[in-house]
């Protein structure tokens, strides 16, 4: 492998280049080259200052995560950063793209930092279950101030170069030719002494109000629930304010090593690659090109149609949205405008960006207007006849080569495709509600869906900042199909003696954002209900029949006050008890472990069936669906990764323990039984 580090002299300024695509990760060869060239520059009398810069799309994006868990190769990153800082000649970091993690730490080891306004700097280590392990928790507060360092390290969110410059983390923002400006800046500072070494500064640590840490924790309480890394990052930034640098970095190193070997870091690092693997389509060559999508058509301006449209408008893609009548059209576009305005009020978009996005929207009552679209997404309600009628009409209107997609959550894409003469152009694009917020997109591959249609879907998903996962055609695809056994068992547990709050509590303590009944109330208890109040076959039917459709009706499995705060409902408990009596079910004490086995182990079993039927490309894709579609805690990796940590044999044992209660609708996945038998894993 060629040496990724080279040099180039501009008079008395030496540029040390890193060329390590795709993101200049600080792998062993890069680290060795940086030390070699810093030492060479220091020893060369002709060199009076140094610039460290990166080729390609970004400054160093961090340590090389693919090296984690492997025997360390010297020098390790803290040594590299310390060596840069110790250089007797000024070193300037020239930052473009994203200086992340170890990349930000290398920049902090430099004496100065110049950056393009489009650059970002960050400490995303917390997203990997770690903390900055090359001095970042100690140099960061000393250069950027405690507040910004705390925000960067604990949230993991990058900050703009402007914010970094305002805080003193970047010395100068430069427009245009970054290298030219960085060399000029190096010439300006080449005689400056003493050199501003980040680790030696303590001016930013004076008079720090210690309450800042507790306040930050209170304000970001959600981050600290279950996850250990955020608290570790906060602790190390606090140590920077209390101990000398030399002690602080030892504490950082110790905590870093402790986190690195922990289960949460391993799960998060697994997930980092799982998320990126999801975009790869097995059996489709990289040469297959996506079709060009210049305009998108959306059929239906309801909650989903409006949310779906916003994704494209925000990405700068024009949308033609079609409804049946003006009132529905106006209501839909009104909700989109309201959503954008609320985003602007939160400062996440400027008013100009809102106008720009809304300016790309073309509301229409004329179905024929869809003829100009390259991708048409049907987002009407879940009825196969209605969808087949729409796709039949689309077949006669859409231009040749247009991609026809349904946003259906459950229904058979092959049956919908058969309503057209172009099944190769048909697929499912299953957005998750709220469609403009949730990152998951299930791309449902029909039997006849063409490869370039799939490639187009994955490409457009990235453009609208979604995480796309390929799913096969089956009822509920991947996510919702696994939800079915979970909801079924959750309701049965109610009749056997559990309460909605007990079941939900088990799931929330496990790390889910909410439990099955909280989720049903949020999404709508009436979703998928047959709408016949006289037909009461389940607790859910009974609730729907008396208008307890969830939060939107102020009552569902829980009662809600005017601020939508939930409380257990005696009425619901009465309905549950009546149901149990009718069915002759004896109430009993139900353990939390039984709830886990009947709701989560059954999900894993369904996931194994999805795999053995080929409805997901890989087990890690199932994990990506559940993390991004339902908030499965990343620090547990996802249902299939978690099943591996429990052990397939233990999952099978648990399901066997529950088999009688699971009833004859339940059957074991053969793949799960095989994994248990052979002691194999799904995801490693
Ligand atoms: N190490 C190894 N490979 C990486 C990588 C990394 N840090 N970052 C990205 N890749 C690969 C990725 O797997 C993919 O590979 C390709 O690059 C493009 O990535 C001591 C210990 C930089 C914002 O956490 O946030 O420093 O799939 O699809 O959408 O304190 O990558 O093409 O084969 O994501 O344009 C801290 C992680 C590490 C940054 C670009 N740094 N990366 O996003 O491309 S820990 C991070 C990102 C650390 C120190 C600690 C993003 C990106 P492939 P991509 P993108």
XYZ file of C-alpha atoms and ligand atoms in Angstrom:
739
model
C 0.000 0.000 0.000
C 1.475 3.396 -1.010
C 2.492 5.809 1.737
C -0.505 8.066 2.413
C 1.725 10.852 3.785
C 3.759 13.121 1.527
C 5.220 16.629 1.723
C 5.404 19.723 -0.452
C 7.487 22.841 0.274
C 6.236 26.355 -0.318
C 9.336 28.419 0.517
C 9.865 28.114 4.261
C 6.483 26.409 4.783
C 6.254 22.623 4.490
C 2.891 21.051 3.786
C 2.400 17.567 5.183
C -0.281 15.956 3.049
C -2.467 13.006 3.971
C -4.034 11.154 1.057
C -5.932 8.268 2.623
C -9.349 7.918 0.953
C -12.213 7.812 1.551
C -12.072 9.996 4.687
C -8.386 10.251 5.695
C -8.944 7.961 8.656
C -5.908 8.038 10.942
C -4.777 4.510 10.255
C -1.322 3.204 11.211
C 0.417 4.360 8.002
C -1.001 7.866 8.423
C 0.094 8.046 12.054
C 3.589 6.798 11.230
C 3.885 9.230 8.333
C 2.759 12.215 10.390
C 5.388 11.574 13.082
C 8.061 10.949 10.473
C 7.355 14.189 8.622
C 6.926 16.356 11.721
C 10.341 15.174 12.951
C 11.866 15.746 9.521
C 10.418 19.263 9.306
C 11.662 20.091 12.775
C 15.176 18.973 11.865
C 15.252 20.802 8.519
C 16.593 24.343 8.912
C 14.972 25.365 5.621
C 11.556 24.742 7.164
C 10.192 27.537 9.366
C 6.542 26.449 9.660
C 4.342 23.459 8.824
C 0.817 23.023 7.431
C -1.001 19.703 7.895
C -3.641 19.169 5.198
C -5.648 16.350 3.631
C -6.452 15.491 0.053
C -9.904 14.401 -1.029
C -13.149 15.347 0.544
C -12.210 15.851 4.139
C -9.622 16.527 6.822
C -9.003 13.524 9.082
C -12.435 12.060 9.978
C -11.080 10.252 12.995
C -9.221 7.162 14.058
C -9.576 4.203 11.708
C -12.541 2.396 13.237
C -11.706 -0.746 11.260
C -8.531 -1.029 13.385
C -10.530 -1.236 16.625
C -10.236 -4.532 18.436
C -7.075 -5.425 16.514
C -3.564 -5.405 18.063
C -2.460 -1.752 18.256
C 0.189 -0.578 15.792
C 2.523 2.155 17.027
C 2.529 5.064 17.198
C -0.907 5.365 18.701
C -2.818 8.558 18.170
C -2.121 10.321 21.491
C 1.608 10.035 20.736
C 1.105 11.530 17.284
C -0.896 14.464 18.627
C 1.609 15.101 21.422
C 4.471 15.019 18.898
C 2.767 17.583 16.664
C 2.175 19.860 19.640
C 5.772 19.490 20.832
C 7.145 20.566 17.446
C 9.494 23.532 17.839
C 8.089 25.163 14.712
C 4.487 26.391 14.282
C 2.101 23.788 12.853
C -1.126 24.946 11.177
C -4.086 22.610 10.525
C -5.853 23.337 7.208
C -9.389 22.072 7.737
C -12.004 21.231 5.139
C -14.842 18.707 5.237
C -15.218 17.172 8.680
C -12.441 17.196 11.285
C -13.925 14.525 13.525
C -12.748 12.608 16.575
C -9.036 11.969 16.235
C -9.087 14.443 13.342
C -10.258 17.191 15.660
C -7.635 16.066 18.159
C -4.868 16.302 15.543
C -6.117 19.821 14.804
C -5.940 20.601 18.528
C -2.371 19.287 18.624
C -1.517 21.834 15.946
C -0.689 25.313 17.231
C -3.153 26.974 14.862
C -6.232 25.994 12.881
C -7.613 27.580 9.710
C -10.805 26.306 8.138
C -13.213 26.791 5.252
C -16.625 28.087 6.408
C -18.177 24.845 5.091
C -16.003 22.724 7.387
C -17.275 21.033 10.533
C -15.465 19.931 13.683
C -16.684 17.369 16.152
C -16.156 14.683 18.749
C -18.501 11.867 17.558
C -16.697 9.262 19.686
C -19.686 9.129 22.029
C -21.690 7.662 19.118
C -19.204 4.788 19.119
C -19.574 4.319 22.876
C -16.240 6.053 23.434
C -14.734 9.441 24.229
C -11.966 11.436 22.497
C -8.939 9.317 23.449
C -6.079 11.430 22.077
C -6.280 14.373 24.424
C -9.529 15.818 23.100
C -11.350 15.884 26.447
C -8.478 17.911 27.918
C -7.343 20.107 25.027
C -10.897 20.761 23.821
C -12.048 22.712 26.896
C -8.704 24.530 27.039
C -9.082 25.849 23.482
C -12.831 25.948 22.769
C -14.056 26.588 26.288
C -15.882 24.182 28.575
C -19.373 24.818 27.265
C -18.657 24.046 23.612
C -16.326 21.160 24.464
C -19.034 19.665 26.663
C -21.661 19.989 23.954
C -19.373 18.485 21.289
C -18.135 15.552 23.368
C -21.391 14.570 25.079
C -23.809 15.001 22.160
C -21.364 13.877 19.478
C -22.833 16.505 17.144
C -20.336 18.394 14.960
C -20.265 22.192 14.994
C -19.788 24.529 12.057
C -16.440 26.185 11.451
C -18.130 29.478 12.255
C -19.216 28.277 15.698
C -15.725 26.849 16.202
C -14.153 30.152 15.179
C -16.444 32.134 17.476
C -15.310 29.908 20.348
C -11.623 30.133 19.457
C -11.322 26.516 18.310
C -10.535 27.800 14.796
C -8.128 30.733 14.506
C -9.214 31.908 11.067
C -11.997 31.167 8.592
C -10.768 31.414 5.008
C -12.715 31.606 1.772
C -11.512 30.102 -1.491
C -8.170 28.307 -1.702
C -7.647 26.701 1.689
C -4.031 25.708 1.115
C -2.994 29.100 -0.184
C -4.513 30.741 2.906
C -3.033 28.152 5.258
C 0.474 28.685 3.835
C 0.005 32.445 4.109
C -1.111 32.059 7.703
C 1.906 29.837 8.451
C 4.168 32.562 7.038
C 2.445 35.078 9.284
C 3.058 33.051 12.464
C 6.380 31.405 11.612
C 8.343 33.599 14.026
C 5.732 33.677 16.801
C 7.036 32.402 20.104
C 6.104 30.957 22.525
C 3.986 28.616 20.419
C 0.359 28.382 21.656
C 0.266 24.783 22.849
C -3.342 23.712 23.617
C -2.385 21.471 26.543
C -0.553 24.327 28.268
C -3.435 26.768 28.149
C -5.629 27.245 31.196
C -7.121 30.686 30.558
C -10.387 29.137 29.378
C -10.625 27.010 32.524
C -10.653 29.887 35.007
C -13.891 30.682 36.870
C -15.817 27.797 35.347
C -19.031 27.470 37.327
C -19.098 23.782 38.388
C -22.891 23.806 38.164
C -22.498 23.830 34.369
C -22.103 20.042 34.454
C -25.221 19.248 36.462
C -27.221 21.732 34.418
C -26.005 20.181 31.172
C -26.945 16.741 32.462
C -30.426 17.911 33.429
C -30.982 19.609 30.083
C -29.836 16.522 28.157
C -31.200 13.831 30.486
C -32.307 11.650 27.553
C -28.682 11.205 26.458
C -27.733 9.720 29.819
C -30.516 7.105 29.969
C -28.896 3.661 29.623
C -25.888 4.875 27.631
C -22.592 5.021 29.608
C -20.425 7.048 27.166
C -22.184 10.432 27.530
C -21.574 10.454 31.295
C -17.934 9.441 30.722
C -17.435 12.340 28.310
C -19.006 14.775 30.748
C -16.823 13.447 33.571
C -13.600 13.894 31.591
C -14.456 17.437 30.547
C -15.162 18.167 34.208
C -11.751 16.696 35.135
C -10.146 19.135 32.675
C -11.450 21.948 34.857
C -10.150 20.399 38.064
C -6.844 18.700 37.345
C -3.610 19.556 35.555
C -3.392 18.425 31.958
C -0.952 15.580 32.705
C -3.381 14.024 35.191
C -6.382 14.659 32.974
C -4.977 12.753 30.015
C -4.182 9.782 32.219
C -7.785 9.772 33.410
C -8.916 10.095 29.787
C -6.732 7.182 28.679
C -7.993 4.946 31.482
C -11.648 5.747 30.788
C -11.122 5.316 27.036
C -9.659 1.825 27.510
C -12.476 0.911 29.880
C -15.152 2.026 27.418
C -13.397 0.411 24.452
C -13.712 -3.085 25.922
C -17.296 -2.501 27.079
C -20.349 -4.106 25.460
C -21.891 -0.767 24.539
C -18.870 0.405 22.532
C -18.690 -2.952 20.742
C -22.395 -2.737 19.864
C -22.082 0.831 18.626
C -19.023 0.067 16.527
C -20.847 -2.924 15.042
C -23.750 -0.624 14.240
C -21.524 1.991 12.596
C -20.623 -0.521 9.879
C -24.068 -2.171 9.848
C -25.654 1.128 8.886
C -23.227 1.585 5.994
C -23.531 -2.015 4.849
C -27.298 -1.608 4.491
C -26.796 0.580 1.418
C -25.077 -2.275 -0.448
C -27.376 -4.374 -2.658
C -26.224 -7.981 -2.846
C -25.878 -9.265 -6.390
C -26.167 -5.846 -8.036
C -22.994 -4.613 -9.688
C -21.563 -1.246 -8.656
C -21.678 -0.339 -12.378
C -25.492 -0.132 -12.363
C -26.298 3.568 -12.621
C -29.256 5.277 -10.910
C -31.934 6.904 -13.046
C -32.043 10.704 -12.895
C -34.766 12.042 -10.585
C -35.476 15.659 -11.464
C -39.054 15.825 -10.247
C -41.009 13.711 -7.753
C -44.757 13.141 -7.752
C -46.635 12.356 -4.542
C -50.182 11.055 -4.575
C -52.018 11.989 -1.385
C -51.434 15.099 0.714
C -52.237 13.465 4.024
C -49.803 13.160 6.944
C -47.602 10.699 5.056
C -47.826 12.368 1.644
C -46.963 15.746 3.140
C -44.082 14.371 5.200
C -42.718 12.420 2.247
C -42.883 15.522 0.043
C -40.952 17.570 2.593
C -37.978 15.212 2.378
C -37.551 15.981 -1.317
C -38.352 19.694 -1.080
C -35.756 20.110 1.676
C -33.212 18.338 -0.541
C -34.019 20.794 -3.357
C -36.020 18.354 -5.503
C -39.287 19.730 -6.978
C -42.475 17.899 -5.987
C -45.877 17.709 -7.663
C -48.392 16.706 -4.988
C -51.801 15.511 -6.138
C -55.045 15.243 -4.137
C -58.672 14.501 -4.916
C -60.126 17.823 -3.815
C -58.994 21.352 -3.054
C -59.822 21.142 0.644
C -57.592 18.095 1.173
C -54.875 19.678 -0.949
C -54.960 22.942 0.998
C -54.984 21.088 4.323
C -51.956 19.046 3.277
C -49.887 21.932 1.977
C -50.907 23.950 5.034
C -49.508 21.279 7.342
C -46.261 21.220 5.361
C -45.917 24.987 5.679
C -46.657 24.724 9.442
C -44.010 22.031 9.890
C -41.415 24.079 8.038
C -42.254 27.208 10.026
C -41.824 25.307 13.274
C -38.437 24.007 12.040
C -37.443 27.585 11.226
C -38.562 28.747 14.678
C -36.221 26.137 16.181
C -33.414 27.604 14.086
C -32.908 24.458 12.069
C -33.829 26.220 8.815
C -33.791 29.857 7.794
C -37.026 31.480 6.575
C -35.388 31.762 3.147
C -34.766 28.004 3.091
C -38.417 27.435 3.982
C -39.551 29.647 1.099
C -37.106 27.893 -1.211
C -38.467 24.485 -0.236
C -42.111 25.482 -0.471
C -41.335 27.185 -3.776
C -40.497 23.799 -5.244
C -43.947 22.420 -4.404
C -46.602 22.204 -7.110
C -50.000 21.287 -5.620
C -52.416 19.850 -8.209
C -55.845 18.287 -8.539
C -54.911 16.921 -11.933
C -53.592 13.373 -11.919
C -52.164 13.961 -15.412
C -49.641 16.412 -13.955
C -47.744 13.356 -12.721
C -46.676 12.717 -16.312
C -43.736 15.075 -15.790
C -42.367 13.174 -12.786
C -39.421 10.751 -12.712
C -40.431 9.140 -9.417
C -44.050 8.903 -8.292
C -44.855 7.865 -4.722
C -48.367 6.769 -3.874
C -49.266 7.635 -0.272
C -52.989 6.972 0.040
C -54.638 4.799 2.669
C -53.908 1.103 3.103
C -56.384 -0.467 0.732
C -55.188 -2.793 -2.004
C -58.048 -2.076 -4.401
C -57.469 1.667 -4.154
C -53.722 1.200 -4.706
C -54.204 -1.110 -7.672
C -56.612 1.382 -9.242
C -54.103 4.194 -8.789
C -51.224 2.181 -10.260
C -53.405 1.156 -13.184
C -54.102 4.827 -13.899
C -50.427 5.730 -13.382
C -49.475 3.148 -15.966
C -51.279 5.176 -18.580
C -49.968 8.564 -17.458
C -46.406 8.235 -16.134
C -43.647 8.809 -18.610
C -41.571 5.852 -19.817
C -38.867 4.996 -17.278
C -40.586 6.747 -14.387
C -40.293 4.848 -11.108
C -43.637 4.030 -9.492
C -43.484 3.521 -5.718
C -46.022 2.731 -3.046
C -45.592 3.899 0.539
C -47.591 0.924 1.755
C -46.634 -0.359 5.224
C -47.704 -3.937 4.742
C -49.248 -4.745 1.368
C -47.931 -6.920 -1.465
C -45.827 -4.895 -3.900
C -45.971 -7.695 -6.498
C -49.764 -7.459 -6.572
C -49.572 -3.680 -6.948
C -46.911 -3.996 -9.686
C -49.127 -6.471 -11.557
C -51.695 -3.693 -11.943
C -49.249 -2.048 -14.376
C -47.539 -3.064 -17.616
C -44.196 -2.049 -16.100
C -43.593 -4.136 -12.938
C -39.850 -3.628 -13.409
C -40.367 0.059 -12.533
C -42.438 -0.624 -9.409
C -41.211 -0.959 -5.811
C -42.155 -0.012 -2.268
C -40.757 3.055 -0.517
C -41.989 2.606 3.037
C -41.412 5.809 5.003
C -41.869 5.835 8.775
C -44.119 8.393 10.417
C -43.423 11.258 10.804
C -41.992 10.829 7.314
C -40.097 14.124 7.347
C -38.362 13.188 10.624
C -37.798 9.400 10.843
C -34.583 8.367 9.101
C -35.582 4.822 8.125
C -36.769 3.983 4.628
C -37.646 0.395 3.768
C -37.025 -0.126 0.042
C -39.325 -3.019 -0.863
C -38.018 -5.058 -3.796
C -40.712 -6.632 -5.965
C -40.025 -9.895 -7.800
C -39.679 -7.918 -11.019
C -38.168 -4.659 -9.716
C -35.237 -3.737 -11.975
C -31.746 -3.397 -10.479
C -31.371 0.215 -11.573
C -34.687 1.050 -9.885
C -33.261 -0.290 -6.606
C -29.980 1.549 -7.131
C -31.971 4.736 -7.783
C -33.958 4.233 -4.581
C -30.801 3.792 -2.488
C -29.203 6.859 -4.110
C -32.254 9.101 -3.638
C -32.561 7.871 -0.039
C -29.036 9.120 0.690
C -29.867 12.431 -1.019
C -32.893 12.944 1.248
C -30.775 11.839 4.256
C -32.624 8.608 4.919
C -31.086 5.296 5.951
C -32.429 2.832 3.403
C -32.771 -0.905 3.895
C -33.798 -3.362 1.181
C -36.790 -5.515 2.202
C -38.468 -8.398 0.405
C -42.195 -8.632 -0.167
C -43.966 -10.113 2.858
C -46.682 -8.826 5.190
C -45.096 -5.925 7.077
C -41.732 -6.264 5.311
C -39.059 -6.220 8.077
C -39.949 -3.782 10.875
C -43.726 -4.047 11.041
C -43.583 -7.801 10.511
C -41.503 -8.118 13.696
C -43.892 -5.755 15.453
C -46.786 -8.206 14.949
C -45.692 -10.930 17.410
C -44.582 -8.252 19.870
C -47.972 -6.526 19.889
C -49.860 -9.841 19.887
C -47.984 -11.132 22.930
C -48.155 -7.761 24.670
C -51.965 -7.768 24.446
C -52.190 -11.403 25.583
C -50.047 -10.529 28.596
C -52.625 -7.917 29.586
C -55.326 -10.560 29.727
C -53.091 -12.832 31.787
C -52.385 -10.264 34.485
C -49.820 -7.739 33.290
C -50.758 -4.066 33.019
C -49.965 -1.745 30.108
C -47.624 0.243 32.358
C -45.768 -2.895 33.490
C -45.168 -4.071 29.912
C -44.153 -0.596 28.806
C -41.856 -0.154 31.803
C -39.955 -3.328 30.937
C -39.376 -2.050 27.406
C -38.365 1.445 28.495
C -35.939 0.032 31.072
C -34.552 -2.169 28.293
C -33.762 1.043 26.434
C -36.674 1.497 24.017
C -38.003 5.070 23.776
C -41.457 3.752 24.669
C -43.237 0.468 25.224
C -45.795 -1.282 22.976
C -48.844 0.460 24.487
C -47.285 3.905 24.651
C -46.367 3.410 20.992
C -49.871 2.245 20.069
C -51.365 5.332 21.697
C -48.896 7.603 19.917
C -49.252 6.042 16.447
C -52.988 5.439 16.801
C -54.700 2.400 18.332
C -57.028 2.460 15.319
C -54.256 1.806 12.761
C -55.264 -1.360 10.924
C -58.579 -1.554 12.809
C -61.410 -3.064 10.747
C -63.604 -0.062 11.742
C -66.570 -2.239 12.760
C -67.410 -1.278 16.374
C -69.718 -4.263 16.684
C -66.882 -6.688 15.914
C -64.856 -6.961 19.118
C -62.240 -9.702 18.981
C -59.404 -8.077 20.903
C -58.735 -5.498 23.597
C -57.719 -3.152 20.829
C -61.062 -3.632 19.059
C -62.806 -2.870 22.352
C -60.846 0.371 22.776
C -61.424 1.460 19.182
C -65.105 0.730 19.456
C -65.396 3.333 22.235
C -63.233 5.897 20.471
C -60.143 5.276 22.572
C -57.867 5.658 19.555
C -54.858 6.923 21.493
C -53.316 10.300 22.181
C -55.146 11.950 19.282
C -58.430 11.174 21.121
C -57.096 11.906 24.602
C -57.486 8.254 25.516
C -56.170 4.905 24.395
C -54.499 2.270 26.553
C -53.803 5.223 28.861
C -55.810 8.312 29.821
C -54.200 11.624 28.814
C -54.427 15.087 30.367
C -54.506 18.275 28.300
C -50.705 18.129 28.001
C -50.919 14.537 26.747
C -49.425 13.261 30.011
C -50.453 9.558 30.348
C -51.970 7.866 33.387
C -53.197 4.291 33.893
C -56.876 3.966 33.002
C -59.351 2.170 35.264
C -61.744 1.972 32.328
C -59.159 0.147 30.243
C -58.341 -2.150 33.161
C -62.042 -2.940 33.379
C -62.174 -3.796 29.691
C -59.112 -6.030 30.077
C -60.625 -7.812 33.093
C -63.932 -8.373 31.275
C -62.112 -9.767 28.294
C -60.069 -12.121 30.440
C -63.216 -13.300 32.197
C -65.028 -13.909 28.908
C -62.074 -15.993 27.727
C -61.840 -17.778 31.075
C -58.270 -16.632 31.571
C -57.026 -16.729 35.170
C -54.997 -13.665 36.234
C -51.504 -14.370 37.551
C -48.294 -12.599 38.534
C -46.201 -12.006 35.417
C -42.436 -11.505 35.687
C -40.485 -8.947 33.729
C -38.400 -11.786 32.291
C -41.544 -13.382 30.860
C -42.440 -10.070 29.226
C -38.965 -9.924 27.659
C -39.243 -13.505 26.428
C -42.731 -13.140 25.011
C -42.244 -9.774 23.334
C -38.542 -9.515 22.452
C -37.583 -13.178 21.973
C -40.578 -13.619 19.639
C -39.359 -10.588 17.664
C -35.957 -12.251 17.254
C -37.659 -15.448 16.107
C -39.573 -13.438 13.479
C -36.354 -11.724 12.447
C -34.747 -15.124 11.922
C -37.718 -16.124 9.738
C -37.316 -12.944 7.703
C -33.683 -13.918 7.149
C -34.360 -17.542 6.249
C -37.055 -16.441 3.795
C -34.616 -14.004 2.215
C -36.773 -10.967 3.003
C -33.754 -9.141 4.456
C -30.293 -9.200 2.906
C -28.475 -9.650 6.204
C -29.117 -9.770 9.962
C -27.485 -6.366 10.434
C -30.093 -4.839 8.094
C -32.788 -5.961 10.542
C -30.864 -4.154 13.282
C -30.680 -0.982 11.182
C -34.462 -1.145 10.657
C -35.159 -1.399 14.378
C -32.693 1.278 15.472
C -33.852 3.851 12.911
C -37.503 2.794 12.634
C -38.418 2.167 16.251
C -35.629 3.599 18.421
C -34.016 0.313 19.493
C -31.091 1.430 21.714
C -27.933 1.567 19.552
C -25.832 0.564 22.573
C -27.539 -2.837 22.275
C -26.768 -3.046 18.561
C -30.209 -4.075 17.311
C -32.479 -7.123 17.887
C -30.270 -9.624 16.050
C -27.006 -8.356 17.553
C -28.703 -8.396 20.966
C -29.914 -11.965 20.354
C -26.287 -12.929 19.750
C -25.307 -11.312 23.056
C -28.055 -13.300 24.823
C -27.218 -16.458 22.845
C -29.473 -18.205 20.312
C -29.653 -21.185 22.663
C -30.978 -19.010 25.490
C -33.526 -17.420 23.143
C -34.748 -20.880 22.139
C -34.869 -22.002 25.778
C -36.916 -18.940 26.697
C -39.350 -19.460 23.839
C -39.732 -23.115 24.765
C -40.519 -22.006 28.321
C -43.287 -19.817 26.923
C -44.400 -22.101 24.111
C -47.685 -23.099 25.704
C -48.630 -19.462 26.288
C -47.447 -18.502 22.820
C -50.111 -20.832 21.490
C -50.400 -22.698 18.217
C -49.964 -19.544 16.099
C -46.310 -19.566 17.169
C -43.688 -21.596 15.310
C -39.928 -21.651 15.642
C -37.667 -20.271 12.936
C -35.556 -23.160 11.699
C -32.614 -20.783 11.298
C -32.885 -19.802 14.964
C -33.001 -23.466 15.997
C -29.957 -24.200 13.831
C -28.007 -21.261 15.285
C -28.881 -22.438 18.788
C -27.863 -25.993 17.941
C -24.541 -24.978 16.406
C -23.769 -22.137 18.819
C -23.617 -19.730 15.881
C -24.378 -16.013 15.762
C -26.501 -13.931 13.380
C -24.264 -10.877 13.215
C -20.637 -11.767 13.879
N -12.752 4.783 10.139
C -12.839 3.882 9.139
N -13.679 3.982 8.087
C -14.478 5.065 8.053
C -14.455 6.054 9.060
C -13.534 5.878 10.130
N -13.419 6.774 11.107
N -15.387 6.995 8.741
C -15.949 6.610 7.590
N -15.411 5.463 7.174
C -15.758 4.732 5.952
C -17.179 4.233 5.973
O -17.253 2.975 6.618
C -17.480 4.152 4.493
O -16.841 2.986 3.997
C -16.723 5.336 3.899
O -15.712 5.672 4.871
C -17.600 6.557 3.680
O -18.257 6.792 4.933
C -8.913 8.435 19.217
C -11.020 6.845 18.910
C -16.816 11.207 7.855
C -19.101 12.191 8.158
O -16.799 8.581 14.230
O -19.123 10.257 10.530
O -11.381 9.125 16.330
O -18.915 1.792 3.212
O -20.589 6.424 4.045
O -21.827 9.758 4.547
O -10.483 10.020 19.799
O -18.161 8.639 7.579
O -17.538 3.160 1.606
O -16.617 1.013 2.563
O -20.169 7.522 6.309
O -19.882 11.043 3.423
C -14.303 9.169 15.194
C -17.169 8.471 11.439
C -13.630 7.817 15.145
C -16.435 9.607 12.121
C -18.533 10.911 6.090
N -14.787 9.531 13.884
N -17.456 8.771 10.055
O -19.873 10.562 5.893
O -19.574 8.731 4.152
S -13.118 7.306 16.761
C -16.028 9.179 13.515
C -18.486 9.622 9.724
C -11.833 8.346 17.130
C -10.165 9.150 18.736
C -11.318 8.247 18.532
C -18.779 9.718 8.260
C -18.277 11.028 7.611
P -17.521 2.186 2.756
P -19.761 7.319 4.899
P -20.367 10.066 4.429
